[in-house]
mmCIF file with all atom_site columns, C-alpha atoms in Angstrom:
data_model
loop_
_atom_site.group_PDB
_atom_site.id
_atom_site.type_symbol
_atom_site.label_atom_id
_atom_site.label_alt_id
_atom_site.label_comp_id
_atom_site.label_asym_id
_atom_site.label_entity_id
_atom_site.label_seq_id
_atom_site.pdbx_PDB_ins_code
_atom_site.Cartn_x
_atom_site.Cartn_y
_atom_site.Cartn_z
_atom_site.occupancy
_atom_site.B_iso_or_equiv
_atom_site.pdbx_formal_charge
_atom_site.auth_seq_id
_atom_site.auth_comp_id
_atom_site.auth_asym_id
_atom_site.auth_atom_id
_atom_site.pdbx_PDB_model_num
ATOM 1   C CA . UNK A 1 1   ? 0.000   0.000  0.000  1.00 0.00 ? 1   UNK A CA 1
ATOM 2   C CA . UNK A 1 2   ? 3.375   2.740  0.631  1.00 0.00 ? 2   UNK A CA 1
ATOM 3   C CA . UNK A 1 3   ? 0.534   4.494  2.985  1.00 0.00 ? 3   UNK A CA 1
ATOM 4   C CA . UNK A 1 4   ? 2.495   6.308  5.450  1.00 0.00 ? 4   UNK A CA 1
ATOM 5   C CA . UNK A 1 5   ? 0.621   9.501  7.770  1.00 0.00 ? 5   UNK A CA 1
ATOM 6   C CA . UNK A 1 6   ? 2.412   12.037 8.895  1.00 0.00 ? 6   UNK A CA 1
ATOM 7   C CA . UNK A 1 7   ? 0.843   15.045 11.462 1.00 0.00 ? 7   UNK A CA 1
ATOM 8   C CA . UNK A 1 8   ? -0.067  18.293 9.591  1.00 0.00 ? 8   UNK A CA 1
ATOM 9   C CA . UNK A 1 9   ? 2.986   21.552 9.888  1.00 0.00 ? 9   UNK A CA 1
ATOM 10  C CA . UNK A 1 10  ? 1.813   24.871 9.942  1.00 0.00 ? 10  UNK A CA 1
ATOM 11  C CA . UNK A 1 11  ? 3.129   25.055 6.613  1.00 0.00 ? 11  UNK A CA 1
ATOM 12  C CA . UNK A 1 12  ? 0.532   22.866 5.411  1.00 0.00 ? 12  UNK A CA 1
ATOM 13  C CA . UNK A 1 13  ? -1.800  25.451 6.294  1.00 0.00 ? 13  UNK A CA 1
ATOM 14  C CA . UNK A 1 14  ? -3.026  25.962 2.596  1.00 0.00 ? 14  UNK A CA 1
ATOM 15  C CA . UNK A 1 15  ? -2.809  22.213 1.827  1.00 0.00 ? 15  UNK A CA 1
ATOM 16  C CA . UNK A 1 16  ? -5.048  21.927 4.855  1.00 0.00 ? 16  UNK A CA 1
ATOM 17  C CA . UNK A 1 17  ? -7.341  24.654 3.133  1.00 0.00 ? 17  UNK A CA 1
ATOM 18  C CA . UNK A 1 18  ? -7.395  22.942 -0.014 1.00 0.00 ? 18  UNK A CA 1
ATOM 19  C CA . UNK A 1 19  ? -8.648  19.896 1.305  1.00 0.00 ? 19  UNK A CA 1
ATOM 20  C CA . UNK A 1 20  ? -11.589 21.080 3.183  1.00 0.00 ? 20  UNK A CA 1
ATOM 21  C CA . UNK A 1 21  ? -12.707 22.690 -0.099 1.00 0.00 ? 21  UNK A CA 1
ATOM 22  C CA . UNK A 1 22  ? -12.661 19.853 -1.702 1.00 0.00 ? 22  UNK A CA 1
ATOM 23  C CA . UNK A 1 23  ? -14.707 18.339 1.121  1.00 0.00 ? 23  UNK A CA 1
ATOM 24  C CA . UNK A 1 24  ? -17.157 20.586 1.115  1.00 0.00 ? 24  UNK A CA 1
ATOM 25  C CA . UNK A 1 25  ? -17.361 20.385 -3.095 1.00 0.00 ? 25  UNK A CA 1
ATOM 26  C CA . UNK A 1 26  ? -18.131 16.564 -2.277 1.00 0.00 ? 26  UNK A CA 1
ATOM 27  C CA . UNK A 1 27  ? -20.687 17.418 0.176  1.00 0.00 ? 27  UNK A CA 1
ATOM 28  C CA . UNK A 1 28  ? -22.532 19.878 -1.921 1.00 0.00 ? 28  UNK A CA 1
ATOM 29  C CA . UNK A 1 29  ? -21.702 22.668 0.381  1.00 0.00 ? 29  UNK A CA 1
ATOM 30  C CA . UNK A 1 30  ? -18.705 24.579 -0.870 1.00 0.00 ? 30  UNK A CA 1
ATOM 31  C CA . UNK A 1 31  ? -20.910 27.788 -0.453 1.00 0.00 ? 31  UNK A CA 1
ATOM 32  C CA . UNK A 1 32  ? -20.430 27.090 3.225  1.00 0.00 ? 32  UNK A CA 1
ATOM 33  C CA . UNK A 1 33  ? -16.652 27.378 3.290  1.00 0.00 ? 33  UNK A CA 1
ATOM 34  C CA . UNK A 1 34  ? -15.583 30.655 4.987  1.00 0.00 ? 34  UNK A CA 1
ATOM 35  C CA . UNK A 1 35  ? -11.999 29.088 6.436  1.00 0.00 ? 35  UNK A CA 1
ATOM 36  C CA . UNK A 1 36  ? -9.031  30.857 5.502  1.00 0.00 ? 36  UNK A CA 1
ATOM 37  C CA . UNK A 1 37  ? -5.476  30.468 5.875  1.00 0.00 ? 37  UNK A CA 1
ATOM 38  C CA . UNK A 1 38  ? -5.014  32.969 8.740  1.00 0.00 ? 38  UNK A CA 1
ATOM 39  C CA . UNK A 1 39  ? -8.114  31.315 10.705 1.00 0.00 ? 39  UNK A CA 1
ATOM 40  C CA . UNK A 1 40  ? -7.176  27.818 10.123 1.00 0.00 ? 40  UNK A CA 1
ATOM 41  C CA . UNK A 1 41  ? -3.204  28.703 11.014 1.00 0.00 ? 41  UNK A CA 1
ATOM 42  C CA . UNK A 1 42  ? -4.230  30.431 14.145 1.00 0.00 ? 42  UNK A CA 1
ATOM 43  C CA . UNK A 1 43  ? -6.758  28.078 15.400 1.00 0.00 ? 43  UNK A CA 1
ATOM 44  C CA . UNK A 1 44  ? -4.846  24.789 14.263 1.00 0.00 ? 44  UNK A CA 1
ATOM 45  C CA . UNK A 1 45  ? -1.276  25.467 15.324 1.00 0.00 ? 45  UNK A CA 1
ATOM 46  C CA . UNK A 1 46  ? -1.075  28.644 17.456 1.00 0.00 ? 46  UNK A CA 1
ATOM 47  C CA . UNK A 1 47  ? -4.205  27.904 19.513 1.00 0.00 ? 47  UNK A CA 1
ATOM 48  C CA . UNK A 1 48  ? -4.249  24.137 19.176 1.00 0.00 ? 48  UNK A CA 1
ATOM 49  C CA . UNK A 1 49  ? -7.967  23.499 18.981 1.00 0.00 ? 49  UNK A CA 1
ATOM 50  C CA . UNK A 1 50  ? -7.677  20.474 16.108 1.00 0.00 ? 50  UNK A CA 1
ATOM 51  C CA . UNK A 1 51  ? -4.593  18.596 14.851 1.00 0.00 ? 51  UNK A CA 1
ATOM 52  C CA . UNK A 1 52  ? -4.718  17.341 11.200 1.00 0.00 ? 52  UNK A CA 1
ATOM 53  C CA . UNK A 1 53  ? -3.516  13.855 10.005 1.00 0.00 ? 53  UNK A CA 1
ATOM 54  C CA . UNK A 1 54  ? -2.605  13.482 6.541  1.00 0.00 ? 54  UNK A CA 1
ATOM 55  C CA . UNK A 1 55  ? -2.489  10.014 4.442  1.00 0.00 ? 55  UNK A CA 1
ATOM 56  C CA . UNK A 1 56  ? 0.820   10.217 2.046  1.00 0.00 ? 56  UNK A CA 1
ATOM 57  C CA . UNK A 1 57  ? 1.509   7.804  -0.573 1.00 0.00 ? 57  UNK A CA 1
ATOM 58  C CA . UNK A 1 58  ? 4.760   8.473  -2.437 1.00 0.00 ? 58  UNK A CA 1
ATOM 59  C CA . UNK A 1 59  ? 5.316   11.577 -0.515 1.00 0.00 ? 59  UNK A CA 1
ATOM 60  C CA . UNK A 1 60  ? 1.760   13.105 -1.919 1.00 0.00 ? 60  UNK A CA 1
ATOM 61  C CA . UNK A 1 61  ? -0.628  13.854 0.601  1.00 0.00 ? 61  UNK A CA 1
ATOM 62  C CA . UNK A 1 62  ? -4.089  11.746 -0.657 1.00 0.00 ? 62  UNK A CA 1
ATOM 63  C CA . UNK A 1 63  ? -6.258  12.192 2.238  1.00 0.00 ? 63  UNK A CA 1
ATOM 64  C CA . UNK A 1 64  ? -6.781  14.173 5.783  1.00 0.00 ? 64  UNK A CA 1
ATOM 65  C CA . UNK A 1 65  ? -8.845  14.126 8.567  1.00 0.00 ? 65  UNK A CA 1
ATOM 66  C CA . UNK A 1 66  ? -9.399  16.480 11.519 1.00 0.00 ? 66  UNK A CA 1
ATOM 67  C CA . UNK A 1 67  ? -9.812  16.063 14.727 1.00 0.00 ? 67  UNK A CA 1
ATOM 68  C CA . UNK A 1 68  ? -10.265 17.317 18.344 1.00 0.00 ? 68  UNK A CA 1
ATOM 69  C CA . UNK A 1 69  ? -10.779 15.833 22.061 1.00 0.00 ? 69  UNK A CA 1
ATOM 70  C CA . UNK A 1 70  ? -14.174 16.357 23.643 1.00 0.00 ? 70  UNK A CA 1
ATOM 71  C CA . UNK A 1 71  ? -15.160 15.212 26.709 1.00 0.00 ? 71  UNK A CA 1
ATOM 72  C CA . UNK A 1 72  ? -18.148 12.817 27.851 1.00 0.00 ? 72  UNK A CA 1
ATOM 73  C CA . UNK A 1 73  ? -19.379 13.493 31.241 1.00 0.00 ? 73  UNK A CA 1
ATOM 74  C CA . UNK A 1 74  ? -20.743 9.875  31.754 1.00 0.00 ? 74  UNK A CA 1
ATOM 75  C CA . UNK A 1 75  ? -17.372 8.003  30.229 1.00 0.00 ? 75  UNK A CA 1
ATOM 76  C CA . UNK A 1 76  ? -15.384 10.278 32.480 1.00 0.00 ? 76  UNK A CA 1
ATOM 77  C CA . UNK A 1 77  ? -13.048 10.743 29.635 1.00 0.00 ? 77  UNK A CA 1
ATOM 78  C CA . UNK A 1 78  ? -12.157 12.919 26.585 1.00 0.00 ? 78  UNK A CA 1
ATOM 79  C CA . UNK A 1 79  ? -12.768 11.567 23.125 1.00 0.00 ? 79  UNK A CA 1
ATOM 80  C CA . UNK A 1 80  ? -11.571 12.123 19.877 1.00 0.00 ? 80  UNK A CA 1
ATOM 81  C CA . UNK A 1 81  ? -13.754 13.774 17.867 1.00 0.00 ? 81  UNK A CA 1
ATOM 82  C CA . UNK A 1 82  ? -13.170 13.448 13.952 1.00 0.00 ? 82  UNK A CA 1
ATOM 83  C CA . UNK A 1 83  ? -14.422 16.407 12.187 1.00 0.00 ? 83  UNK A CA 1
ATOM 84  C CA . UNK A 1 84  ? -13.753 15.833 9.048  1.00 0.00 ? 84  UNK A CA 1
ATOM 85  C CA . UNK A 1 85  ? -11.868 13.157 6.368  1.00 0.00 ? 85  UNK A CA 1
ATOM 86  C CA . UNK A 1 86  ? -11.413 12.807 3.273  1.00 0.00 ? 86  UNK A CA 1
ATOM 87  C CA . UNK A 1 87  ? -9.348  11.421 0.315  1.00 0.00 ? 87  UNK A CA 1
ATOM 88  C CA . UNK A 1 88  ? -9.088  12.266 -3.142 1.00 0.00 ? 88  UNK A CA 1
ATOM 89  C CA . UNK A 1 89  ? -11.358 10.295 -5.512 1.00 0.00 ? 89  UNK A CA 1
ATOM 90  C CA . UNK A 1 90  ? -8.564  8.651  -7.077 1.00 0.00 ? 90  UNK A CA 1
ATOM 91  C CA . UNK A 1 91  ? -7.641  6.826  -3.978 1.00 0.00 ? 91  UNK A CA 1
ATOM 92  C CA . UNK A 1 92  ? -10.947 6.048  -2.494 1.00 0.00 ? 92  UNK A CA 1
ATOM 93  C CA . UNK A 1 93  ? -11.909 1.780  -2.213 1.00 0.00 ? 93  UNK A CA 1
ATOM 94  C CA . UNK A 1 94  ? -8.180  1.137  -1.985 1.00 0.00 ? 94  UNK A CA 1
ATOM 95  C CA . UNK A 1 95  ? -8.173  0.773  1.642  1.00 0.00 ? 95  UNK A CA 1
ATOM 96  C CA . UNK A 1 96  ? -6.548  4.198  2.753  1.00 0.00 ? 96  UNK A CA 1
ATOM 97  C CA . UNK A 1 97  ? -9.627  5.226  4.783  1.00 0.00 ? 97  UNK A CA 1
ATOM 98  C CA . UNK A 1 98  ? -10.183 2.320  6.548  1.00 0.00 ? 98  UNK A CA 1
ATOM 99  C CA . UNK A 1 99  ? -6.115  2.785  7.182  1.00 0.00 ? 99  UNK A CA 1
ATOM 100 C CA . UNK A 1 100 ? -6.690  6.042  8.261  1.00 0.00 ? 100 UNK A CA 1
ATOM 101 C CA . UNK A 1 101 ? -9.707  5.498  11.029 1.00 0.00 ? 101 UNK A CA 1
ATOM 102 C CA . UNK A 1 102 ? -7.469  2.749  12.357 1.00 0.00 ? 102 UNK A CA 1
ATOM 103 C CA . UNK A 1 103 ? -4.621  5.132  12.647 1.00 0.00 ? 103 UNK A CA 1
ATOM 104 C CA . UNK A 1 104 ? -6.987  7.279  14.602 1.00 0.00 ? 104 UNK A CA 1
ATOM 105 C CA . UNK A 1 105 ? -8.568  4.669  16.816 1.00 0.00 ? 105 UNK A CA 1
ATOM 106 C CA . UNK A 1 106 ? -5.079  4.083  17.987 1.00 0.00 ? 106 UNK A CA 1
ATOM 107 C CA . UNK A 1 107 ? -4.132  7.264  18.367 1.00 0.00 ? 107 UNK A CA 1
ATOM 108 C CA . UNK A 1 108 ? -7.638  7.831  20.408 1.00 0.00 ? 108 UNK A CA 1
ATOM 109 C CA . UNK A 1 109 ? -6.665  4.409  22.435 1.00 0.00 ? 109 UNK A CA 1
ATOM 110 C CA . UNK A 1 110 ? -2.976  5.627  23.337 1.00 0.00 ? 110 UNK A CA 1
ATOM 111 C CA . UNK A 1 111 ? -4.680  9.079  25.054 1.00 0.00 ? 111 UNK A CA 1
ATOM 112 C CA . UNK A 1 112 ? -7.269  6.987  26.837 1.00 0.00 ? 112 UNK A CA 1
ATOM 113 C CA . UNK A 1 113 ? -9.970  8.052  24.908 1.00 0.00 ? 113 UNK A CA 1
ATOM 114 C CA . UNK A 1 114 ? -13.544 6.565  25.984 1.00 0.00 ? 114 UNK A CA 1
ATOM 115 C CA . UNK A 1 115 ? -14.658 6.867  22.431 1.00 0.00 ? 115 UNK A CA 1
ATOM 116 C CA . UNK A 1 116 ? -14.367 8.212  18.707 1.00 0.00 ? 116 UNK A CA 1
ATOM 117 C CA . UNK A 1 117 ? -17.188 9.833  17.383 1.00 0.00 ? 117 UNK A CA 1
ATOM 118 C CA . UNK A 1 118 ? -17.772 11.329 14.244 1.00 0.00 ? 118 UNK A CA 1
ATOM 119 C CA . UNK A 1 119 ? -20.885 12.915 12.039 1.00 0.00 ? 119 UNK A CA 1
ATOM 120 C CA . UNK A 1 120 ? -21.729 11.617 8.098  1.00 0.00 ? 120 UNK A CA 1
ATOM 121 C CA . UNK A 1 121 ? -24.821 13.324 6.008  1.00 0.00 ? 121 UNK A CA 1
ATOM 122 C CA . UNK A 1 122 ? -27.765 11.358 5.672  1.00 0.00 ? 122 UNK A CA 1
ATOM 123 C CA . UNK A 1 123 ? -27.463 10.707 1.711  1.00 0.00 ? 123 UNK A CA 1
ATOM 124 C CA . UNK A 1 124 ? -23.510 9.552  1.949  1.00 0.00 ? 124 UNK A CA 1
ATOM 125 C CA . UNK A 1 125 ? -24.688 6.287  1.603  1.00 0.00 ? 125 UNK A CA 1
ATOM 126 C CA . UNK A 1 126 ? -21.453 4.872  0.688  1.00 0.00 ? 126 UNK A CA 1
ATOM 127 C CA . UNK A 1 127 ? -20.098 6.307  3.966  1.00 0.00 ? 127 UNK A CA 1
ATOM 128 C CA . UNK A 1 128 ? -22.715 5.025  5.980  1.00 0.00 ? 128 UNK A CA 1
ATOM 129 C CA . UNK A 1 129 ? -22.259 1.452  4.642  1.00 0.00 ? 129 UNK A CA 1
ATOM 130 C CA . UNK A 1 130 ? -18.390 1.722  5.208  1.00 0.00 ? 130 UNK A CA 1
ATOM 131 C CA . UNK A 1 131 ? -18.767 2.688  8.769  1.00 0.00 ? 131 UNK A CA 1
ATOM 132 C CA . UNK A 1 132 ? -21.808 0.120  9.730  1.00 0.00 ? 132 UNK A CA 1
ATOM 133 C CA . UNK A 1 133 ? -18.519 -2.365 8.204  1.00 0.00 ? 133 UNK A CA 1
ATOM 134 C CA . UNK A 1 134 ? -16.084 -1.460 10.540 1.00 0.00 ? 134 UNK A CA 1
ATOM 135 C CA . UNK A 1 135 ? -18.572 -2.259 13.156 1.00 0.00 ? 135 UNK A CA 1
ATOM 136 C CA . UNK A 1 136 ? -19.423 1.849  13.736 1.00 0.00 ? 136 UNK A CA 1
ATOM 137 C CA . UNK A 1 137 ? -23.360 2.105  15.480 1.00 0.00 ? 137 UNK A CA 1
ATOM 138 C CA . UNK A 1 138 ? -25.320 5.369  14.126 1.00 0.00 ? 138 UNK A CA 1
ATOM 139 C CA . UNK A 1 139 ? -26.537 7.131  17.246 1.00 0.00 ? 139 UNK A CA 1
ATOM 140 C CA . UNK A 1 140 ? -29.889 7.300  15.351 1.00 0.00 ? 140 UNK A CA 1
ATOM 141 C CA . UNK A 1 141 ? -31.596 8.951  18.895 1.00 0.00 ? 141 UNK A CA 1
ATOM 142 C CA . UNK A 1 142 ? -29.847 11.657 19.027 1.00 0.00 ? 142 UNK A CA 1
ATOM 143 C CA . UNK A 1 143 ? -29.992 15.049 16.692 1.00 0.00 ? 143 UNK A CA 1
ATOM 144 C CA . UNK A 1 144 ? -27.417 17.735 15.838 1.00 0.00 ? 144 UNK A CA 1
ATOM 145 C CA . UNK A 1 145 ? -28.085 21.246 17.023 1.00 0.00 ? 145 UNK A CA 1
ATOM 146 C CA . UNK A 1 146 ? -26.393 23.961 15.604 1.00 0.00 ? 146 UNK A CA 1
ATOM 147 C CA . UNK A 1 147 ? -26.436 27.769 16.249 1.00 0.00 ? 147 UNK A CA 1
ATOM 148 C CA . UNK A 1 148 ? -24.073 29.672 13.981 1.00 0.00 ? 148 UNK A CA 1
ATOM 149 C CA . UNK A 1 149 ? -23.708 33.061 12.247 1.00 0.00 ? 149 UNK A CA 1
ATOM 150 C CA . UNK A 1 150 ? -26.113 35.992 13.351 1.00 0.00 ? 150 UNK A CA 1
ATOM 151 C CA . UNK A 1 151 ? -28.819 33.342 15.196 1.00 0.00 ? 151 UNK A CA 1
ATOM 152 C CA . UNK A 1 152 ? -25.204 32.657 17.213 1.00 0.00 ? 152 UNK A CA 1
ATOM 153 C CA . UNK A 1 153 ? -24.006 36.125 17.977 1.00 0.00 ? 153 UNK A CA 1
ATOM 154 C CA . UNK A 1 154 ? -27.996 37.392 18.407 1.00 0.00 ? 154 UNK A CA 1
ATOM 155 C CA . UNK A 1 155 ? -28.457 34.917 21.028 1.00 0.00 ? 155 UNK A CA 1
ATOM 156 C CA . UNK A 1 156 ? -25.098 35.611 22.622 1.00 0.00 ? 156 UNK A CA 1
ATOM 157 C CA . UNK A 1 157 ? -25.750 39.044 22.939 1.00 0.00 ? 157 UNK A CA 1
ATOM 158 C CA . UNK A 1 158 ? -29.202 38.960 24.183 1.00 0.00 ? 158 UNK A CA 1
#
């Protein structure tokens, strides 16, 4: 396989950038995409609030994911939360994903994580079926919530 991952370096910053536009292309939501280089740099490496793994095959970067700790109050325990991953199309059903969740299961294992979670959209049926393979359960009770933008800050403020 020559797979080989490899922690993201603040000069990967635009790399970094490029990939989550090319997520967001796949999910149909490239309109969404208001990360920038600055943002991503400050809140990545300066402020440490997400690492990035990268997938490399012959020295080119194929694939990334993101990812962050939360914390579960009834584990007891931080998690790794994976916020995003993706690989080019070119080197999807060739393994490298399922690779790449392993890598971060262990990595989630060696900080005593109590679990990995993640989020897919309701229509990635290929996704879906991937995860249900590696033995992933959907938490099918429970729904995202999101507040963002001026429904964010108008809350905040009032």
């Amino acid at each position: 396989m020559g797979l080989e991952f490899r922690y993201a370096k603040r000069d990967d910053t635009e790399l970094i950038l490029s990939f989550i536009k090319n997520l967001a292309e796949y999910e149909k939501m490239s309109d969404d995409v208001v990360a920038d280089t600055a943002t991503l740099e400050k809140e990545i490496f300066d402020d440490k609030k997400a690492e990035v793994l990268f997938a490399e095959v012959d020295g080119k970067e194929i694939g990334f994911a993101l990812f962050f700790h939360n914390f579960s109050t009834f584990v007891g325990r931080s998690g790794l939360y994976l916020e995003d991953i993706y690989f080019l199309p070119e080197y999807r059903g060739k393994g490298y994903g399922k690779a790449m969740l392993k890598k971060l299961a262990s990595i989630a294992a060696a900080r005593n994580c109590g679990r990995m979670e993640w989020c897919c959209l309701d229509w990635n049926k290929p996704s879906i079926d991937f995860y249900l393979s590696l033995g992933a359960k959907p938490m099918s009770e429970w729904t995202i919530y999101r507040l963002s933008g001026d429904e964010l800050k108008n809350f905040g403020e009032g």
